[in-house]
């Protein structure tokens, strides 16, 4: 079950260090071959995170590192208090980072910090290819903001203050971070920003549409249910994420539930 993933011993990758090695292909293949029913429950949050990271679907034409939804953890680790406690501990240790998503009030994505740094690096290189100047702000952001501010949001003045530890800050620097997809302004207060994952926009659209498509599919069935093994093999038309990703999400959020049957687990729609 211990699949390769960002290790806790590499908590803080400093500027100038080589990017983390890619996952060994054999480990990824092993994780992909396991059915959802075979690896549905976990006793440890970090083990669950590693498995779900290894099983993150490959998404064509979108450059994004694996992320896990908090709801997915709730579906697989029975004690939600344990999940929240262990996530907080891993966050403070610099192993992972949590992001507020726009798809729902309680939606949060979790990304290993090494993966997030790789995402920052890609965003920086994309802007460099566009002949953008003064990209040093990305190093300041990694070194002084990410390690200091663990919350999902940050205020404008605090952001400037932390960035200034790296150099003289201009408003253009903050605009670069926004254009790179690392920050988004909050609608309620434009002086507050959400930390964000670059390139996630189209994936979140697919997440919302896939949720609706899956629930609609089950609602059209006679008993609003289907065997998990058979359901997992179905493909969603409207989402780049696979069925396993959506099942974990909707089971954890309480929109779906599982019941034991002689033939295995059955997935049912939870009645309103």
PDB file of C-alpha atoms in Angstrom:
ATOM      1  CA  UNK A   1       0.000   0.000   0.000  1.00  0.00           C
ATOM      2  CA  UNK A   2       3.016   2.294   0.554  1.00  0.00           C
ATOM      3  CA  UNK A   3       3.249   3.740  -2.924  1.00  0.00           C
ATOM      4  CA  UNK A   4       5.980   6.090  -3.987  1.00  0.00           C
ATOM      5  CA  UNK A   5       5.168   9.714  -3.287  1.00  0.00           C
ATOM      6  CA  UNK A   6       6.754  12.904  -2.021  1.00  0.00           C
ATOM      7  CA  UNK A   7       8.504  11.819   1.135  1.00  0.00           C
ATOM      8  CA  UNK A   8       8.185  13.502   4.478  1.00  0.00           C
ATOM      9  CA  UNK A   9      11.976  13.618   4.610  1.00  0.00           C
ATOM     10  CA  UNK A  10      11.959  16.077   1.690  1.00  0.00           C
ATOM     11  CA  UNK A  11       9.587  18.484   3.385  1.00  0.00           C
ATOM     12  CA  UNK A  12      11.020  21.707   2.050  1.00  0.00           C
ATOM     13  CA  UNK A  13      12.668  21.737  -1.320  1.00  0.00           C
ATOM     14  CA  UNK A  14      14.816  24.836  -1.453  1.00  0.00           C
ATOM     15  CA  UNK A  15      15.518  27.003  -4.471  1.00  0.00           C
ATOM     16  CA  UNK A  16      18.253  25.583  -6.661  1.00  0.00           C
ATOM     17  CA  UNK A  17      17.640  21.967  -5.701  1.00  0.00           C
ATOM     18  CA  UNK A  18      16.753  19.561  -8.511  1.00  0.00           C
ATOM     19  CA  UNK A  19      13.102  18.790  -9.078  1.00  0.00           C
ATOM     20  CA  UNK A  20      11.837  15.612  -7.410  1.00  0.00           C
ATOM     21  CA  UNK A  21      12.273  12.392  -9.327  1.00  0.00           C
ATOM     22  CA  UNK A  22       9.160  11.148 -11.159  1.00  0.00           C
ATOM     23  CA  UNK A  23       7.205   8.315  -9.635  1.00  0.00           C
ATOM     24  CA  UNK A  24       8.601   4.855 -10.468  1.00  0.00           C
ATOM     25  CA  UNK A  25       6.405   3.568 -13.281  1.00  0.00           C
ATOM     26  CA  UNK A  26       5.940   0.146 -11.672  1.00  0.00           C
ATOM     27  CA  UNK A  27       4.512   1.627  -8.473  1.00  0.00           C
ATOM     28  CA  UNK A  28       2.118   3.806 -10.446  1.00  0.00           C
ATOM     29  CA  UNK A  29       0.967   0.862 -12.495  1.00  0.00           C
ATOM     30  CA  UNK A  30       0.396  -1.237  -9.374  1.00  0.00           C
ATOM     31  CA  UNK A  31      -1.764   1.500  -7.852  1.00  0.00           C
ATOM     32  CA  UNK A  32      -3.732   1.960 -11.060  1.00  0.00           C
ATOM     33  CA  UNK A  33      -4.465  -1.770 -11.323  1.00  0.00           C
ATOM     34  CA  UNK A  34      -6.158  -1.933  -7.914  1.00  0.00           C
ATOM     35  CA  UNK A  35      -9.910  -1.493  -8.096  1.00  0.00           C
ATOM     36  CA  UNK A  36     -11.634   1.045  -5.873  1.00  0.00           C
ATOM     37  CA  UNK A  37     -13.254  -1.753  -3.899  1.00  0.00           C
ATOM     38  CA  UNK A  38      -9.818  -3.316  -3.267  1.00  0.00           C
ATOM     39  CA  UNK A  39      -8.409  -0.111  -1.773  1.00  0.00           C
ATOM     40  CA  UNK A  40     -11.439   1.713  -0.476  1.00  0.00           C
ATOM     41  CA  UNK A  41     -10.640   2.085   3.236  1.00  0.00           C
ATOM     42  CA  UNK A  42      -7.439   3.243   4.909  1.00  0.00           C
ATOM     43  CA  UNK A  43      -6.443   3.588   8.555  1.00  0.00           C
ATOM     44  CA  UNK A  44      -3.912   6.370   7.944  1.00  0.00           C
ATOM     45  CA  UNK A  45      -4.420   9.710   6.161  1.00  0.00           C
ATOM     46  CA  UNK A  46      -0.921   9.873   4.667  1.00  0.00           C
ATOM     47  CA  UNK A  47      -1.212   6.347   3.229  1.00  0.00           C
ATOM     48  CA  UNK A  48      -4.564   7.303   1.694  1.00  0.00           C
ATOM     49  CA  UNK A  49      -3.060  10.494   0.229  1.00  0.00           C
ATOM     50  CA  UNK A  50      -0.180   8.577  -1.330  1.00  0.00           C
ATOM     51  CA  UNK A  51      -2.460   6.006  -2.908  1.00  0.00           C
ATOM     52  CA  UNK A  52      -4.848   8.628  -4.295  1.00  0.00           C
ATOM     53  CA  UNK A  53      -1.918  10.649  -5.625  1.00  0.00           C
ATOM     54  CA  UNK A  54      -0.613   7.583  -7.458  1.00  0.00           C
ATOM     55  CA  UNK A  55      -4.103   6.964  -8.871  1.00  0.00           C
ATOM     56  CA  UNK A  56      -4.684  10.543 -10.038  1.00  0.00           C
ATOM     57  CA  UNK A  57      -5.909  10.325 -13.647  1.00  0.00           C
ATOM     58  CA  UNK A  58      -3.731  11.509 -16.501  1.00  0.00           C
ATOM     59  CA  UNK A  59      -5.429  14.522 -18.029  1.00  0.00           C
ATOM     60  CA  UNK A  60      -4.706  15.335 -21.665  1.00  0.00           C
ATOM     61  CA  UNK A  61      -3.741  18.897 -22.621  1.00  0.00           C
ATOM     62  CA  UNK A  62      -3.699  20.084 -18.984  1.00  0.00           C
ATOM     63  CA  UNK A  63      -0.409  20.475 -17.147  1.00  0.00           C
ATOM     64  CA  UNK A  64      -1.373  19.838 -13.549  1.00  0.00           C
ATOM     65  CA  UNK A  65       0.169  17.902 -10.691  1.00  0.00           C
ATOM     66  CA  UNK A  66      -1.941  15.358  -8.765  1.00  0.00           C
ATOM     67  CA  UNK A  67      -4.295  16.708  -6.118  1.00  0.00           C
ATOM     68  CA  UNK A  68      -6.664  15.026  -3.688  1.00  0.00           C
ATOM     69  CA  UNK A  69     -10.006  16.339  -2.457  1.00  0.00           C
ATOM     70  CA  UNK A  70     -10.626  16.438   1.274  1.00  0.00           C
ATOM     71  CA  UNK A  71     -13.985  14.755   0.635  1.00  0.00           C
ATOM     72  CA  UNK A  72     -12.110  11.832  -0.922  1.00  0.00           C
ATOM     73  CA  UNK A  73     -10.213  11.307   2.315  1.00  0.00           C
ATOM     74  CA  UNK A  74     -13.481  11.385   4.252  1.00  0.00           C
ATOM     75  CA  UNK A  75     -14.733   8.516   2.076  1.00  0.00           C
ATOM     76  CA  UNK A  76     -11.701   6.360   2.808  1.00  0.00           C
ATOM     77  CA  UNK A  77     -10.650   7.144   6.389  1.00  0.00           C
ATOM     78  CA  UNK A  78     -13.692   6.585   8.566  1.00  0.00           C
ATOM     79  CA  UNK A  79     -12.781   8.996  11.377  1.00  0.00           C
ATOM     80  CA  UNK A  80     -13.162  12.518   9.973  1.00  0.00           C
ATOM     81  CA  UNK A  81     -11.673  14.059  13.108  1.00  0.00           C
ATOM     82  CA  UNK A  82      -8.577  11.936  12.533  1.00  0.00           C
ATOM     83  CA  UNK A  83      -8.374  13.133   8.910  1.00  0.00           C
ATOM     84  CA  UNK A  84      -8.602  16.798   9.925  1.00  0.00           C
ATOM     85  CA  UNK A  85      -6.052  16.324  12.706  1.00  0.00           C
ATOM     86  CA  UNK A  86      -3.552  14.486  10.500  1.00  0.00           C
ATOM     87  CA  UNK A  87      -3.996  16.944   7.622  1.00  0.00           C
ATOM     88  CA  UNK A  88      -3.260  19.820   9.983  1.00  0.00           C
ATOM     89  CA  UNK A  89      -0.147  18.054  11.240  1.00  0.00           C
ATOM     90  CA  UNK A  90       1.102  17.316   7.707  1.00  0.00           C
ATOM     91  CA  UNK A  91       0.380  20.911   6.677  1.00  0.00           C
ATOM     92  CA  UNK A  92       2.409  22.309   9.579  1.00  0.00           C
ATOM     93  CA  UNK A  93       5.254  19.920   8.822  1.00  0.00           C
ATOM     94  CA  UNK A  94       5.437  21.275   5.284  1.00  0.00           C
ATOM     95  CA  UNK A  95       4.475  17.976   3.641  1.00  0.00           C
ATOM     96  CA  UNK A  96       1.377  19.265   1.847  1.00  0.00           C
ATOM     97  CA  UNK A  97      -0.746  22.327   1.199  1.00  0.00           C
ATOM     98  CA  UNK A  98      -4.521  22.842   1.216  1.00  0.00           C
ATOM     99  CA  UNK A  99      -6.417  25.023  -1.274  1.00  0.00           C
ATOM    100  CA  UNK A 100      -9.966  26.366  -1.179  1.00  0.00           C
ATOM    101  CA  UNK A 101     -11.807  25.512  -4.397  1.00  0.00           C
ATOM    102  CA  UNK A 102     -14.517  27.490  -6.173  1.00  0.00           C
ATOM    103  CA  UNK A 103     -16.659  24.400  -6.836  1.00  0.00           C
ATOM    104  CA  UNK A 104     -18.358  24.367  -3.432  1.00  0.00           C
ATOM    105  CA  UNK A 105     -18.286  25.963  -0.011  1.00  0.00           C
ATOM    106  CA  UNK A 106     -16.636  22.927   1.592  1.00  0.00           C
ATOM    107  CA  UNK A 107     -14.434  21.911  -1.351  1.00  0.00           C
ATOM    108  CA  UNK A 108     -10.711  21.788  -0.618  1.00  0.00           C
ATOM    109  CA  UNK A 109      -7.855  20.342  -2.666  1.00  0.00           C
ATOM    110  CA  UNK A 110      -4.722  18.899  -1.111  1.00  0.00           C
ATOM    111  CA  UNK A 111      -1.396  18.823  -2.949  1.00  0.00           C
ATOM    112  CA  UNK A 112       1.971  17.541  -1.775  1.00  0.00           C
ATOM    113  CA  UNK A 113       4.343  20.486  -1.406  1.00  0.00           C
ATOM    114  CA  UNK A 114       6.919  19.015  -3.814  1.00  0.00           C
ATOM    115  CA  UNK A 115       4.199  18.761  -6.445  1.00  0.00           C
ATOM    116  CA  UNK A 116       3.084  22.326  -5.782  1.00  0.00           C
ATOM    117  CA  UNK A 117       6.653  23.593  -6.204  1.00  0.00           C
ATOM    118  CA  UNK A 118       6.806  21.762  -9.534  1.00  0.00           C
ATOM    119  CA  UNK A 119       3.556  23.506 -10.498  1.00  0.00           C
ATOM    120  CA  UNK A 120       5.058  26.901  -9.563  1.00  0.00           C
ATOM    121  CA  UNK A 121       8.140  26.114 -11.637  1.00  0.00           C
ATOM    122  CA  UNK A 122       6.020  25.282 -14.685  1.00  0.00           C
ATOM    123  CA  UNK A 123       4.027  28.491 -14.294  1.00  0.00           C
ATOM    124  CA  UNK A 124       7.230  30.509 -14.070  1.00  0.00           C
ATOM    125  CA  UNK A 125       8.683  28.868 -17.183  1.00  0.00           C
ATOM    126  CA  UNK A 126       5.475  29.521 -19.105  1.00  0.00           C
ATOM    127  CA  UNK A 127       5.717  33.250 -18.350  1.00  0.00           C
ATOM    128  CA  UNK A 128       9.433  33.199 -19.145  1.00  0.00           C
ATOM    129  CA  UNK A 129       8.595  31.792 -22.571  1.00  0.00           C
ATOM    130  CA  UNK A 130       6.251  34.755 -23.028  1.00  0.00           C
ATOM    131  CA  UNK A 131       9.231  37.096 -22.458  1.00  0.00           C
ATOM    132  CA  UNK A 132       7.923  38.287 -19.101  1.00  0.00           C
ATOM    133  CA  UNK A 133      10.588  40.076 -17.074  1.00  0.00           C
ATOM    134  CA  UNK A 134      11.583  40.028 -13.399  1.00  0.00           C
ATOM    135  CA  UNK A 135      10.452  36.515 -12.549  1.00  0.00           C
ATOM    136  CA  UNK A 136      12.388  36.529  -9.275  1.00  0.00           C
ATOM    137  CA  UNK A 137       9.031  36.982  -7.510  1.00  0.00           C
ATOM    138  CA  UNK A 138       8.367  33.258  -7.991  1.00  0.00           C
ATOM    139  CA  UNK A 139      11.393  32.388  -5.836  1.00  0.00           C
ATOM    140  CA  UNK A 140      10.310  34.956  -3.243  1.00  0.00           C
ATOM    141  CA  UNK A 141       6.851  33.416  -3.268  1.00  0.00           C
ATOM    142  CA  UNK A 142       8.197  29.897  -2.709  1.00  0.00           C
ATOM    143  CA  UNK A 143      10.802  30.867  -0.137  1.00  0.00           C
ATOM    144  CA  UNK A 144       9.063  33.507   1.949  1.00  0.00           C
ATOM    145  CA  UNK A 145       5.297  33.195   1.399  1.00  0.00           C
ATOM    146  CA  UNK A 146       4.542  29.487   1.012  1.00  0.00           C
ATOM    147  CA  UNK A 147       6.629  28.397   4.000  1.00  0.00           C
ATOM    148  CA  UNK A 148       5.387  31.217   6.235  1.00  0.00           C
ATOM    149  CA  UNK A 149       1.692  31.432   5.384  1.00  0.00           C
ATOM    150  CA  UNK A 150      -0.040  28.078   5.781  1.00  0.00           C
ATOM    151  CA  UNK A 151      -3.628  29.361   5.486  1.00  0.00           C
ATOM    152  CA  UNK A 152      -5.694  29.074   2.294  1.00  0.00           C
ATOM    153  CA  UNK A 153      -5.771  32.888   1.907  1.00  0.00           C
ATOM    154  CA  UNK A 154      -3.577  35.942   2.476  1.00  0.00           C
ATOM    155  CA  UNK A 155      -4.114  39.700   2.674  1.00  0.00           C
ATOM    156  CA  UNK A 156      -2.522  42.156   0.246  1.00  0.00           C
ATOM    157  CA  UNK A 157      -0.320  43.899   2.819  1.00  0.00           C
ATOM    158  CA  UNK A 158       0.872  40.657   4.389  1.00  0.00           C
ATOM    159  CA  UNK A 159       1.677  39.314   0.920  1.00  0.00           C
ATOM    160  CA  UNK A 160       3.740  42.405   0.100  1.00  0.00           C
ATOM    161  CA  UNK A 161       5.485  42.213   3.454  1.00  0.00           C
ATOM    162  CA  UNK A 162       6.501  38.574   3.004  1.00  0.00           C
ATOM    163  CA  UNK A 163       7.567  39.056  -0.615  1.00  0.00           C
ATOM    164  CA  UNK A 164       9.714  42.030   0.436  1.00  0.00           C
ATOM    165  CA  UNK A 165      11.945  39.610   2.342  1.00  0.00           C
ATOM    166  CA  UNK A 166      13.196  38.566  -1.088  1.00  0.00           C
ATOM    167  CA  UNK A 167      13.519  41.969  -2.746  1.00  0.00           C
ATOM    168  CA  UNK A 168      11.824  45.250  -3.589  1.00  0.00           C
ATOM    169  CA  UNK A 169       8.162  44.486  -4.293  1.00  0.00           C
ATOM    170  CA  UNK A 170       6.115  46.178  -7.018  1.00  0.00           C
ATOM    171  CA  UNK A 171       2.447  45.715  -7.846  1.00  0.00           C
ATOM    172  CA  UNK A 172       3.578  44.154 -11.113  1.00  0.00           C
ATOM    173  CA  UNK A 173       5.082  41.297  -9.096  1.00  0.00           C
ATOM    174  CA  UNK A 174       1.704  40.489  -7.575  1.00  0.00           C
ATOM    175  CA  UNK A 175       0.083  40.750 -11.012  1.00  0.00           C
ATOM    176  CA  UNK A 176       2.569  38.141 -12.255  1.00  0.00           C
ATOM    177  CA  UNK A 177       1.544  35.744  -9.480  1.00  0.00           C
ATOM    178  CA  UNK A 178      -2.126  36.282 -10.352  1.00  0.00           C
ATOM    179  CA  UNK A 179      -1.483  35.797 -14.084  1.00  0.00           C
ATOM    180  CA  UNK A 180       0.408  32.602 -13.303  1.00  0.00           C
ATOM    181  CA  UNK A 181      -2.635  31.241 -11.473  1.00  0.00           C
ATOM    182  CA  UNK A 182      -0.956  31.130  -8.049  1.00  0.00           C
ATOM    183  CA  UNK A 183      -3.300  33.702  -6.512  1.00  0.00           C
ATOM    184  CA  UNK A 184      -6.928  34.654  -7.135  1.00  0.00           C
ATOM    185  CA  UNK A 185      -8.641  37.740  -5.715  1.00  0.00           C
ATOM    186  CA  UNK A 186     -11.526  37.109  -3.367  1.00  0.00           C
ATOM    187  CA  UNK A 187     -14.806  38.524  -4.649  1.00  0.00           C
ATOM    188  CA  UNK A 188     -15.968  39.665  -1.224  1.00  0.00           C
ATOM    189  CA  UNK A 189     -12.726  41.502  -0.416  1.00  0.00           C
ATOM    190  CA  UNK A 190     -10.365  42.396  -3.291  1.00  0.00           C
ATOM    191  CA  UNK A 191      -7.575  42.989  -0.761  1.00  0.00           C
ATOM    192  CA  UNK A 192      -7.623  39.266   0.063  1.00  0.00           C
ATOM    193  CA  UNK A 193      -6.307  36.466  -2.141  1.00  0.00           C
ATOM    194  CA  UNK A 194      -6.864  32.727  -2.257  1.00  0.00           C
ATOM    195  CA  UNK A 195      -3.780  30.635  -2.853  1.00  0.00           C
ATOM    196  CA  UNK A 196      -4.477  28.685  -6.042  1.00  0.00           C
ATOM    197  CA  UNK A 197      -3.245  25.820  -8.221  1.00  0.00           C
ATOM    198  CA  UNK A 198      -2.232  26.932 -11.744  1.00  0.00           C
ATOM    199  CA  UNK A 199      -4.141  25.375 -14.680  1.00  0.00           C
ATOM    200  CA  UNK A 200      -6.860  23.913 -12.455  1.00  0.00           C
ATOM    201  CA  UNK A 201      -9.744  25.894 -13.988  1.00  0.00           C
ATOM    202  CA  UNK A 202     -10.779  23.419 -16.700  1.00  0.00           C
ATOM    203  CA  UNK A 203     -10.366  20.510 -14.286  1.00  0.00           C
ATOM    204  CA  UNK A 204     -12.706  22.154 -11.762  1.00  0.00           C
ATOM    205  CA  UNK A 205     -15.283  22.683 -14.488  1.00  0.00           C
ATOM    206  CA  UNK A 206     -15.057  18.969 -15.252  1.00  0.00           C
ATOM    207  CA  UNK A 207     -15.312  18.155 -11.538  1.00  0.00           C
ATOM    208  CA  UNK A 208     -18.614  20.034 -11.227  1.00  0.00           C
ATOM    209  CA  UNK A 209     -20.042  18.572 -14.433  1.00  0.00           C
ATOM    210  CA  UNK A 210     -18.880  15.063 -13.580  1.00  0.00           C
ATOM    211  CA  UNK A 211     -20.589  15.206 -10.188  1.00  0.00           C
ATOM    212  CA  UNK A 212     -23.895  16.074 -11.830  1.00  0.00           C
ATOM    213  CA  UNK A 213     -23.460  13.477 -14.570  1.00  0.00           C
ATOM    214  CA  UNK A 214     -22.731  10.638 -12.142  1.00  0.00           C
ATOM    215  CA  UNK A 215     -25.641  11.432  -9.817  1.00  0.00           C
ATOM    216  CA  UNK A 216     -27.955  11.837 -12.815  1.00  0.00           C
ATOM    217  CA  UNK A 217     -26.816   8.463 -14.190  1.00  0.00           C
ATOM    218  CA  UNK A 218     -27.601   6.685 -10.903  1.00  0.00           C
ATOM    219  CA  UNK A 219     -30.910   8.511 -10.473  1.00  0.00           C
ATOM    220  CA  UNK A 220     -32.076   7.139 -13.827  1.00  0.00           C
ATOM    221  CA  UNK A 221     -31.535   3.558 -12.687  1.00  0.00           C
ATOM    222  CA  UNK A 222     -34.513   1.662 -11.264  1.00  0.00           C
ATOM    223  CA  UNK A 223     -33.226   1.505  -7.683  1.00  0.00           C
ATOM    224  CA  UNK A 224     -30.803   4.436  -8.005  1.00  0.00           C
ATOM    225  CA  UNK A 225     -27.880   2.100  -7.369  1.00  0.00           C
ATOM    226  CA  UNK A 226     -25.166   0.090  -9.098  1.00  0.00           C
ATOM    227  CA  UNK A 227     -22.415  -2.346  -8.116  1.00  0.00           C
ATOM    228  CA  UNK A 228     -19.206  -0.419  -7.444  1.00  0.00           C
ATOM    229  CA  UNK A 229     -17.122  -2.809  -9.560  1.00  0.00           C
ATOM    230  CA  UNK A 230     -19.360  -2.241 -12.599  1.00  0.00           C
ATOM    231  CA  UNK A 231     -19.769   1.496 -11.981  1.00  0.00           C
ATOM    232  CA  UNK A 232     -16.039   2.071 -11.755  1.00  0.00           C
ATOM    233  CA  UNK A 233     -15.653   0.820 -15.330  1.00  0.00           C
ATOM    234  CA  UNK A 234     -18.056   3.467 -16.690  1.00  0.00           C
ATOM    235  CA  UNK A 235     -16.699   6.592 -18.349  1.00  0.00           C
ATOM    236  CA  UNK A 236     -18.015  10.094 -17.805  1.00  0.00           C
ATOM    237  CA  UNK A 237     -18.520  12.250 -20.895  1.00  0.00           C
ATOM    238  CA  UNK A 238     -18.255  15.644 -19.225  1.00  0.00           C
ATOM    239  CA  UNK A 239     -15.257  15.229 -16.935  1.00  0.00           C
ATOM    240  CA  UNK A 240     -11.541  14.618 -17.600  1.00  0.00           C
ATOM    241  CA  UNK A 241     -11.398  12.969 -14.162  1.00  0.00           C
ATOM    242  CA  UNK A 242     -12.084   9.261 -13.940  1.00  0.00           C
ATOM    243  CA  UNK A 243     -14.988   7.485 -12.255  1.00  0.00           C
ATOM    244  CA  UNK A 244     -12.872   6.426  -9.285  1.00  0.00           C
ATOM    245  CA  UNK A 245     -12.003  10.075  -8.549  1.00  0.00           C
ATOM    246  CA  UNK A 246     -15.677  11.094  -8.644  1.00  0.00           C
ATOM    247  CA  UNK A 247     -16.886   8.142  -6.595  1.00  0.00           C
ATOM    248  CA  UNK A 248     -14.473   8.867  -3.758  1.00  0.00           C
ATOM    249  CA  UNK A 249     -15.531  12.533  -3.837  1.00  0.00           C
ATOM    250  CA  UNK A 250     -19.302  11.962  -3.793  1.00  0.00           C
ATOM    251  CA  UNK A 251     -19.102   9.183  -1.200  1.00  0.00           C
ATOM    252  CA  UNK A 252     -17.066  11.430   1.083  1.00  0.00           C
ATOM    253  CA  UNK A 253     -19.382  14.411   0.652  1.00  0.00           C
ATOM    254  CA  UNK A 254     -22.421  12.274   1.508  1.00  0.00           C
ATOM    255  CA  UNK A 255     -24.182  12.475  -1.860  1.00  0.00           C
ATOM    256  CA  UNK A 256     -23.616   8.746  -2.386  1.00  0.00           C
ATOM    257  CA  UNK A 257     -23.282   5.828   0.019  1.00  0.00           C
ATOM    258  CA  UNK A 258     -22.195   2.195  -0.156  1.00  0.00           C
ATOM    259  CA  UNK A 259     -24.043  -0.859   1.113  1.00  0.00           C
ATOM    260  CA  UNK A 260     -22.763  -4.408   1.441  1.00  0.00           C
ATOM    261  CA  UNK A 261     -24.222  -6.995  -0.935  1.00  0.00           C
ATOM    262  CA  UNK A 262     -23.404 -10.670  -1.554  1.00  0.00           C
ATOM    263  CA  UNK A 263     -21.643  -9.652  -4.778  1.00  0.00           C
ATOM    264  CA  UNK A 264     -19.682  -6.779  -3.203  1.00  0.00           C
ATOM    265  CA  UNK A 265     -20.205  -3.098  -2.507  1.00  0.00           C
ATOM    266  CA  UNK A 266     -23.190  -1.328  -4.089  1.00  0.00           C
ATOM    267  CA  UNK A 267     -23.229   2.457  -4.609  1.00  0.00           C
ATOM    268  CA  UNK A 268     -26.543   4.193  -3.935  1.00  0.00           C
ATOM    269  CA  UNK A 269     -27.777   7.779  -4.213  1.00  0.00           C
ATOM    270  CA  UNK A 270     -28.505   9.333  -0.818  1.00  0.00           C
ATOM    271  CA  UNK A 271     -32.069  10.642  -0.756  1.00  0.00           C
ATOM    272  CA  UNK A 272     -32.497  14.319   0.088  1.00  0.00           C
TER     273      UNK A 272
END
